[in-house]
């Protein structure tokens, strides 16, 4: 009887040891059970304005942050980042997986931000030259479009450096390098993409929701233009943003080479009128930083500056201001733009 009892005790101990060994091996190197991850978000609701930032964090059963090594799926599609922005209202379903483990679904709501209080403007920068025989085609197209779409703001940037054009812009080489300008004419739309010369591209930009408004107050004293540029935010964002302020001179006259003669005129076109020619900038031509702390919905940020317009016809001068993404960000382009005749004021609209 004692022998039988000893055998039972030994068998029980062996079973316990075996179970403990299996348990230890399972937690160390096997495939984790499904449901071994948790997903947390920084907010349960975001505005569908493409700027309100949703930050996703993934942790394992030990509470260790494993976000960087996890696959995050948003509405079933893998995301390259743990940050997400939406421009479409609706529910957002988030799930994470890692080494066979997965998280329960987390749902966040993207709410409709409503119409913007600001009008969306469009900045088109036409890289052109008086020597360029192909340029009348693009110049005419932009004039035609902007005449029926006044929210399309056209700037003529003359170059390249060293050409015979009397209106060459001083920093044309830097701009051409930044935007990949290898031939003239080339038009950059909203400091982002090259224009393919269709009105659809421009219409699409004008139909976007304006995230910011730009206002300009200007005064003229002699050859000095004093400017107060104002940016009002309908978004809150930590993305780096910049303000660019430019001086353009309208109605400059110079002979223009024209390879399409007699279309657009003879070759050359004597007395050709060059519109909104870039002359100078009150900021860095790529923009001055806007403080991130000021980039809050409902906040207005202001910047005061002056531009020396000596040698230009002040009565033909205009100030153009545009808000662009910073060079260190993941996006590039212009958020909104404003134009005003020197000496006048243009409020947010």
Short mmCIF file of C-alpha atoms in Angstrom, two decimals:
data_model
loop_
_atom_site.label_atom_id
_atom_site.label_comp_id
_atom_site.label_asym_id
_atom_site.label_seq_id
_atom_site.Cartn_x
_atom_site.Cartn_y
_atom_site.Cartn_z
CA UNK A 1 0.00 0.00 0.00
CA UNK A 2 2.82 2.35 0.89
CA UNK A 3 4.53 1.44 -2.40
CA UNK A 4 1.39 2.27 -4.39
CA UNK A 5 1.03 5.62 -2.59
CA UNK A 6 4.69 6.47 -3.33
CA UNK A 7 4.15 5.71 -7.01
CA UNK A 8 1.11 7.99 -7.12
CA UNK A 9 3.05 10.82 -5.45
CA UNK A 10 5.96 10.41 -7.88
CA UNK A 11 3.66 10.40 -10.90
CA UNK A 12 1.89 13.52 -9.68
CA UNK A 13 5.19 15.34 -9.12
CA UNK A 14 6.38 14.39 -12.61
CA UNK A 15 3.15 15.72 -14.10
CA UNK A 16 3.54 19.02 -12.23
CA UNK A 17 7.16 19.36 -13.38
CA UNK A 18 6.13 18.61 -16.96
CA UNK A 19 3.31 21.15 -16.88
CA UNK A 20 5.58 23.78 -15.37
CA UNK A 21 8.20 23.11 -18.05
CA UNK A 22 5.64 23.41 -20.85
CA UNK A 23 4.30 26.62 -19.36
CA UNK A 24 7.77 28.16 -19.15
CA UNK A 25 8.63 27.15 -22.72
CA UNK A 26 5.34 28.58 -24.09
CA UNK A 27 5.85 32.06 -22.67
CA UNK A 28 9.43 32.37 -23.82
CA UNK A 29 9.67 31.23 -27.42
CA UNK A 30 6.38 29.95 -28.81
CA UNK A 31 3.78 31.80 -30.85
CA UNK A 32 1.89 34.23 -28.61
CA UNK A 33 -1.80 33.68 -28.33
CA UNK A 34 -4.05 35.93 -30.42
CA UNK A 35 -5.20 38.94 -28.49
CA UNK A 36 -1.82 39.54 -26.88
CA UNK A 37 -1.64 43.21 -27.91
CA UNK A 38 -3.47 46.35 -26.91
CA UNK A 39 -4.00 49.48 -28.96
CA UNK A 40 -4.45 52.92 -27.42
CA UNK A 41 -5.09 56.25 -29.15
CA UNK A 42 -4.57 59.84 -28.07
CA UNK A 43 -8.19 60.78 -28.76
CA UNK A 44 -11.47 59.01 -29.46
CA UNK A 45 -12.58 61.48 -32.12
CA UNK A 46 -10.76 63.57 -34.73
CA UNK A 47 -11.83 66.22 -37.22
CA UNK A 48 -11.82 65.02 -40.80
CA UNK A 49 -9.77 68.05 -41.88
CA UNK A 50 -6.60 66.12 -42.80
CA UNK A 51 -4.69 67.86 -39.99
CA UNK A 52 -6.14 66.61 -36.69
CA UNK A 53 -3.59 63.99 -35.65
CA UNK A 54 -4.46 60.54 -34.34
CA UNK A 55 -1.51 58.88 -32.58
CA UNK A 56 -1.64 55.10 -32.19
CA UNK A 57 0.35 53.19 -29.53
CA UNK A 58 0.70 49.40 -29.37
CA UNK A 59 1.73 47.50 -26.22
CA UNK A 60 2.24 43.81 -25.44
CA UNK A 61 0.97 41.85 -22.43
CA UNK A 62 3.86 43.16 -20.33
CA UNK A 63 2.96 46.76 -21.08
CA UNK A 64 6.03 47.22 -23.29
CA UNK A 65 5.65 49.68 -26.16
CA UNK A 66 5.97 47.63 -29.35
CA UNK A 67 4.53 50.20 -31.74
CA UNK A 68 7.58 50.38 -33.99
CA UNK A 69 7.65 46.61 -34.53
CA UNK A 70 3.93 46.14 -35.06
CA UNK A 71 1.80 46.21 -38.17
CA UNK A 72 -0.97 48.74 -37.74
CA UNK A 73 -4.00 48.36 -39.97
CA UNK A 74 -6.44 51.21 -40.46
CA UNK A 75 -9.74 50.10 -41.94
CA UNK A 76 -7.96 46.90 -42.97
CA UNK A 77 -5.08 48.61 -44.78
CA UNK A 78 -1.53 48.51 -43.35
CA UNK A 79 -0.29 51.96 -42.35
CA UNK A 80 3.30 53.13 -42.79
CA UNK A 81 3.05 55.26 -39.66
CA UNK A 82 1.43 55.25 -36.25
CA UNK A 83 0.06 58.71 -37.01
CA UNK A 84 -3.12 59.09 -39.02
CA UNK A 85 -5.08 61.95 -40.55
CA UNK A 86 -8.48 61.75 -42.20
CA UNK A 87 -10.22 63.92 -44.74
CA UNK A 88 -13.30 61.70 -44.83
CA UNK A 89 -15.92 61.64 -42.04
CA UNK A 90 -16.82 58.23 -40.62
CA UNK A 91 -15.60 55.47 -38.33
CA UNK A 92 -11.94 54.45 -38.33
CA UNK A 93 -11.15 50.87 -37.27
CA UNK A 94 -7.65 50.22 -35.95
CA UNK A 95 -6.02 46.83 -35.37
CA UNK A 96 -2.42 45.84 -34.60
CA UNK A 97 -0.55 42.57 -35.18
CA UNK A 98 2.94 41.38 -34.24
CA UNK A 99 4.49 37.92 -34.47
CA UNK A 100 1.12 36.21 -34.58
CA UNK A 101 -0.37 38.23 -31.74
CA UNK A 102 -3.16 40.70 -32.42
CA UNK A 103 -5.17 43.40 -30.70
CA UNK A 104 -8.89 43.90 -30.38
CA UNK A 105 -10.31 46.45 -32.81
CA UNK A 106 -10.37 50.07 -31.67
CA UNK A 107 -12.81 52.47 -33.31
CA UNK A 108 -12.29 56.22 -33.64
CA UNK A 109 -14.76 58.65 -35.19
CA UNK A 110 -13.74 61.22 -37.80
CA UNK A 111 -16.22 64.09 -37.67
CA UNK A 112 -17.15 66.46 -40.48
CA UNK A 113 -15.39 69.81 -39.87
CA UNK A 114 -18.01 71.68 -41.87
CA UNK A 115 -17.28 74.37 -44.46
CA UNK A 116 -14.15 76.47 -44.03
CA UNK A 117 -14.61 80.13 -43.05
CA UNK A 118 -11.98 80.96 -45.68
CA UNK A 119 -11.90 80.90 -49.47
CA UNK A 120 -9.40 78.55 -51.02
CA UNK A 121 -6.92 80.38 -53.26
CA UNK A 122 -4.56 78.80 -55.75
CA UNK A 123 -0.92 79.78 -56.31
CA UNK A 124 0.51 79.13 -59.78
CA UNK A 125 4.17 80.03 -60.33
CA UNK A 126 5.06 80.26 -64.01
CA UNK A 127 8.77 79.77 -64.73
CA UNK A 128 9.14 81.80 -67.88
CA UNK A 129 11.43 84.06 -69.91
CA UNK A 130 11.24 86.70 -72.60
CA UNK A 131 13.64 84.55 -74.66
CA UNK A 132 11.41 81.46 -74.37
CA UNK A 133 9.46 80.92 -77.58
CA UNK A 134 7.21 78.28 -76.00
CA UNK A 135 6.23 80.47 -73.05
CA UNK A 136 3.38 82.43 -74.70
CA UNK A 137 1.35 79.21 -74.82
CA UNK A 138 1.41 78.70 -71.06
CA UNK A 139 1.21 82.40 -70.23
CA UNK A 140 -1.92 82.76 -72.33
CA UNK A 141 -3.52 79.66 -70.77
CA UNK A 142 -2.95 80.99 -67.25
CA UNK A 143 -4.28 84.44 -68.15
CA UNK A 144 -7.41 82.88 -69.63
CA UNK A 145 -8.01 80.64 -66.62
CA UNK A 146 -7.33 83.29 -63.97
CA UNK A 147 -9.57 85.83 -65.72
CA UNK A 148 -12.55 83.56 -65.10
CA UNK A 149 -11.19 82.16 -61.81
CA UNK A 150 -9.86 85.16 -59.85
CA UNK A 151 -8.89 82.95 -56.90
CA UNK A 152 -6.11 81.59 -59.11
CA UNK A 153 -3.10 83.80 -58.34
CA UNK A 154 -0.42 83.79 -61.03
CA UNK A 155 3.24 84.72 -60.45
CA UNK A 156 5.74 85.01 -63.29
CA UNK A 157 9.25 83.89 -62.28
CA UNK A 158 11.76 84.88 -64.93
CA UNK A 159 15.03 83.12 -65.64
CA UNK A 160 17.24 81.25 -65.88
CA UNK A 161 20.16 83.00 -64.30
CA UNK A 162 22.42 84.51 -66.93
CA UNK A 163 19.77 84.74 -69.64
CA UNK A 164 18.99 87.94 -71.54
CA UNK A 165 15.64 88.36 -69.77
CA UNK A 166 15.54 91.83 -68.15
CA UNK A 167 13.34 90.52 -65.32
CA UNK A 168 15.44 87.58 -64.10
CA UNK A 169 14.69 86.78 -60.47
CA UNK A 170 17.77 86.85 -58.25
CA UNK A 171 17.14 83.44 -56.64
CA UNK A 172 15.79 81.65 -59.70
CA UNK A 173 18.49 78.96 -59.46
CA UNK A 174 17.52 78.01 -55.90
CA UNK A 175 13.84 77.81 -56.81
CA UNK A 176 14.52 75.81 -59.96
CA UNK A 177 16.60 73.33 -57.97
CA UNK A 178 13.99 72.95 -55.24
CA UNK A 179 11.11 72.31 -57.63
CA UNK A 180 12.94 70.37 -60.31
CA UNK A 181 12.68 72.98 -63.05
CA UNK A 182 14.71 71.71 -66.00
CA UNK A 183 12.96 73.50 -68.86
CA UNK A 184 10.86 76.56 -69.55
CA UNK A 185 7.95 77.04 -69.42
CA UNK A 186 7.09 75.08 -66.28
CA UNK A 187 4.28 75.93 -63.88
CA UNK A 188 4.35 74.78 -60.25
CA UNK A 189 0.89 74.54 -58.71
CA UNK A 190 0.63 75.42 -55.02
CA UNK A 191 4.38 74.88 -54.56
CA UNK A 192 3.93 71.18 -55.14
CA UNK A 193 3.25 69.61 -58.54
CA UNK A 194 4.05 70.58 -62.11
CA UNK A 195 1.03 71.70 -64.09
CA UNK A 196 0.04 69.46 -67.00
CA UNK A 197 -1.86 72.36 -68.56
CA UNK A 198 -5.39 71.15 -67.82
CA UNK A 199 -8.05 73.20 -66.09
CA UNK A 200 -9.12 70.11 -64.13
CA UNK A 201 -5.93 70.21 -62.08
CA UNK A 202 -6.53 73.81 -61.10
CA UNK A 203 -10.23 73.25 -60.40
CA UNK A 204 -9.33 70.39 -58.06
CA UNK A 205 -7.02 72.60 -56.03
CA UNK A 206 -9.61 75.38 -55.79
CA UNK A 207 -12.25 72.93 -54.56
CA UNK A 208 -10.23 71.90 -51.50
CA UNK A 209 -11.23 72.95 -48.00
CA UNK A 210 -9.11 75.92 -46.89
CA UNK A 211 -7.34 75.07 -43.59
CA UNK A 212 -6.09 78.63 -43.01
CA UNK A 213 -6.93 82.16 -44.09
CA UNK A 214 -4.39 84.81 -45.04
CA UNK A 215 -4.86 88.55 -44.55
CA UNK A 216 -2.61 91.42 -45.63
CA UNK A 217 -2.36 95.03 -44.47
CA UNK A 218 0.07 97.15 -46.49
CA UNK A 219 1.17 100.78 -46.53
CA UNK A 220 3.55 102.62 -48.84
CA UNK A 221 6.04 105.33 -47.86
CA UNK A 222 8.34 106.37 -50.68
CA UNK A 223 9.86 103.16 -51.98
CA UNK A 224 9.20 101.20 -48.79
CA UNK A 225 6.24 98.85 -48.48
CA UNK A 226 5.29 97.95 -44.90
CA UNK A 227 3.36 94.73 -44.50
CA UNK A 228 1.42 93.04 -41.73
CA UNK A 229 0.74 89.48 -42.78
CA UNK A 230 -1.88 87.58 -40.80
CA UNK A 231 -2.60 83.86 -40.75
CA UNK A 232 -5.76 82.59 -39.09
CA UNK A 233 -6.08 78.88 -38.38
CA UNK A 234 -9.16 76.71 -38.79
CA UNK A 235 -7.02 73.69 -37.90
CA UNK A 236 -4.75 72.65 -35.07
CA UNK A 237 -1.50 71.08 -36.20
CA UNK A 238 2.10 70.50 -35.15
CA UNK A 239 3.24 70.08 -38.75
CA UNK A 240 5.97 72.61 -39.59
CA UNK A 241 4.52 75.53 -41.55
CA UNK A 242 6.10 78.62 -43.11
CA UNK A 243 4.97 81.99 -44.43
CA UNK A 244 6.26 83.28 -47.77
CA UNK A 245 5.73 86.95 -48.65
CA UNK A 246 6.59 88.11 -52.18
CA UNK A 247 6.62 91.39 -54.08
CA UNK A 248 5.47 91.19 -57.70
CA UNK A 249 5.30 93.94 -60.30
CA UNK A 250 2.44 93.86 -62.78
CA UNK A 251 2.21 95.06 -66.39
CA UNK A 252 5.89 94.94 -67.25
CA UNK A 253 6.50 95.34 -70.97
CA UNK A 254 9.18 93.53 -72.96
CA UNK A 255 9.50 91.88 -76.35
CA UNK A 256 8.59 88.19 -76.17
CA UNK A 257 9.90 85.44 -78.45
CA UNK A 258 7.02 83.41 -79.91
CA UNK A 259 7.56 80.10 -81.73
CA UNK A 260 3.83 79.77 -82.39
CA UNK A 261 3.47 82.83 -84.63
CA UNK A 262 1.01 83.89 -85.87
CA UNK A 263 -0.83 82.24 -82.93
CA UNK A 264 -0.56 84.50 -79.85
CA UNK A 265 0.97 87.17 -82.08
CA UNK A 266 4.02 87.72 -84.28
CA UNK A 267 7.55 86.60 -83.51
CA UNK A 268 8.72 88.39 -81.50
CA UNK A 269 5.68 89.91 -79.81
CA UNK A 270 6.53 93.57 -79.34
CA UNK A 271 5.08 95.20 -76.25
CA UNK A 272 4.17 91.89 -74.61
CA UNK A 273 2.71 92.50 -71.12
CA UNK A 274 4.22 90.36 -68.37
CA UNK A 275 1.85 89.92 -65.42
CA UNK A 276 2.77 89.73 -61.73
CA UNK A 277 6.50 89.33 -62.24
CA UNK A 278 8.38 88.22 -59.11
CA UNK A 279 10.74 90.98 -57.98
CA UNK A 280 11.60 90.44 -54.33
CA UNK A 281 10.61 88.69 -51.12
CA UNK A 282 10.04 90.01 -47.62
CA UNK A 283 10.72 86.58 -46.14
CA UNK A 284 13.02 83.80 -47.20
CA UNK A 285 11.75 82.77 -50.63
CA UNK A 286 11.02 79.34 -49.14
CA UNK A 287 9.35 80.88 -46.10
CA UNK A 288 9.88 81.91 -42.49
CA UNK A 289 8.79 79.55 -39.72
CA UNK A 290 5.38 79.95 -38.13
CA UNK A 291 5.57 79.11 -34.39
CA UNK A 292 3.94 75.73 -33.81
CA UNK A 293 2.37 77.05 -30.60
CA UNK A 294 0.38 79.51 -32.73
CA UNK A 295 -0.98 76.84 -35.07
CA UNK A 296 -4.20 76.38 -33.11
CA UNK A 297 -7.73 76.58 -34.48
CA UNK A 298 -9.17 80.06 -33.95
CA UNK A 299 -5.73 81.64 -33.42
CA UNK A 300 -4.41 84.48 -35.59
CA UNK A 301 -0.65 84.80 -36.01
CA UNK A 302 0.87 88.02 -37.36
CA UNK A 303 4.22 88.94 -38.88
CA UNK A 304 5.44 92.48 -39.62
CA UNK A 305 7.98 93.15 -42.36
CA UNK A 306 9.10 95.67 -44.95
CA UNK A 307 10.18 95.42 -48.58
CA UNK A 308 12.33 97.92 -50.44
CA UNK A 309 10.65 98.52 -53.81
CA UNK A 310 13.18 101.04 -55.13
CA UNK A 311 13.36 100.92 -58.92
CA UNK A 312 9.90 99.41 -59.29
CA UNK A 313 6.65 101.12 -60.28
CA UNK A 314 4.90 101.15 -56.90
CA UNK A 315 1.49 101.66 -58.50
CA UNK A 316 1.94 98.30 -60.26
CA UNK A 317 3.31 96.44 -57.23
CA UNK A 318 1.39 93.76 -55.36
CA UNK A 319 2.08 91.69 -52.27
CA UNK A 320 1.45 87.96 -52.30
CA UNK A 321 1.55 85.84 -49.13
CA UNK A 322 1.27 82.08 -49.01
CA UNK A 323 1.40 79.53 -46.18
CA UNK A 324 3.42 76.44 -47.08
CA UNK A 325 4.52 73.24 -45.42
CA UNK A 326 7.95 73.38 -43.80
CA UNK A 327 10.87 71.73 -45.53
CA UNK A 328 11.33 69.20 -42.69
CA UNK A 329 7.78 67.89 -42.88
CA UNK A 330 6.29 64.91 -44.72
CA UNK A 331 4.12 67.13 -46.90
CA UNK A 332 4.87 69.95 -49.26
CA UNK A 333 2.71 72.55 -50.96
CA UNK A 334 0.70 75.66 -50.20
CA UNK A 335 -2.24 75.68 -47.80
CA UNK A 336 -3.65 79.04 -48.90
CA UNK A 337 -2.59 82.30 -50.53
CA UNK A 338 -3.59 85.98 -50.60
CA UNK A 339 -2.82 88.92 -52.90
CA UNK A 340 -3.26 92.67 -52.44
CA UNK A 341 -2.21 95.82 -54.30
CA UNK A 342 0.60 97.62 -52.45
CA UNK A 343 -0.87 100.24 -50.13
CA UNK A 344 -4.17 98.41 -49.67
CA UNK A 345 -5.62 95.89 -47.21
CA UNK A 346 -7.14 92.48 -47.89
CA UNK A 347 -8.79 90.80 -44.93
CA UNK A 348 -9.48 87.11 -44.49
CA UNK A 349 -12.05 86.02 -47.03
#
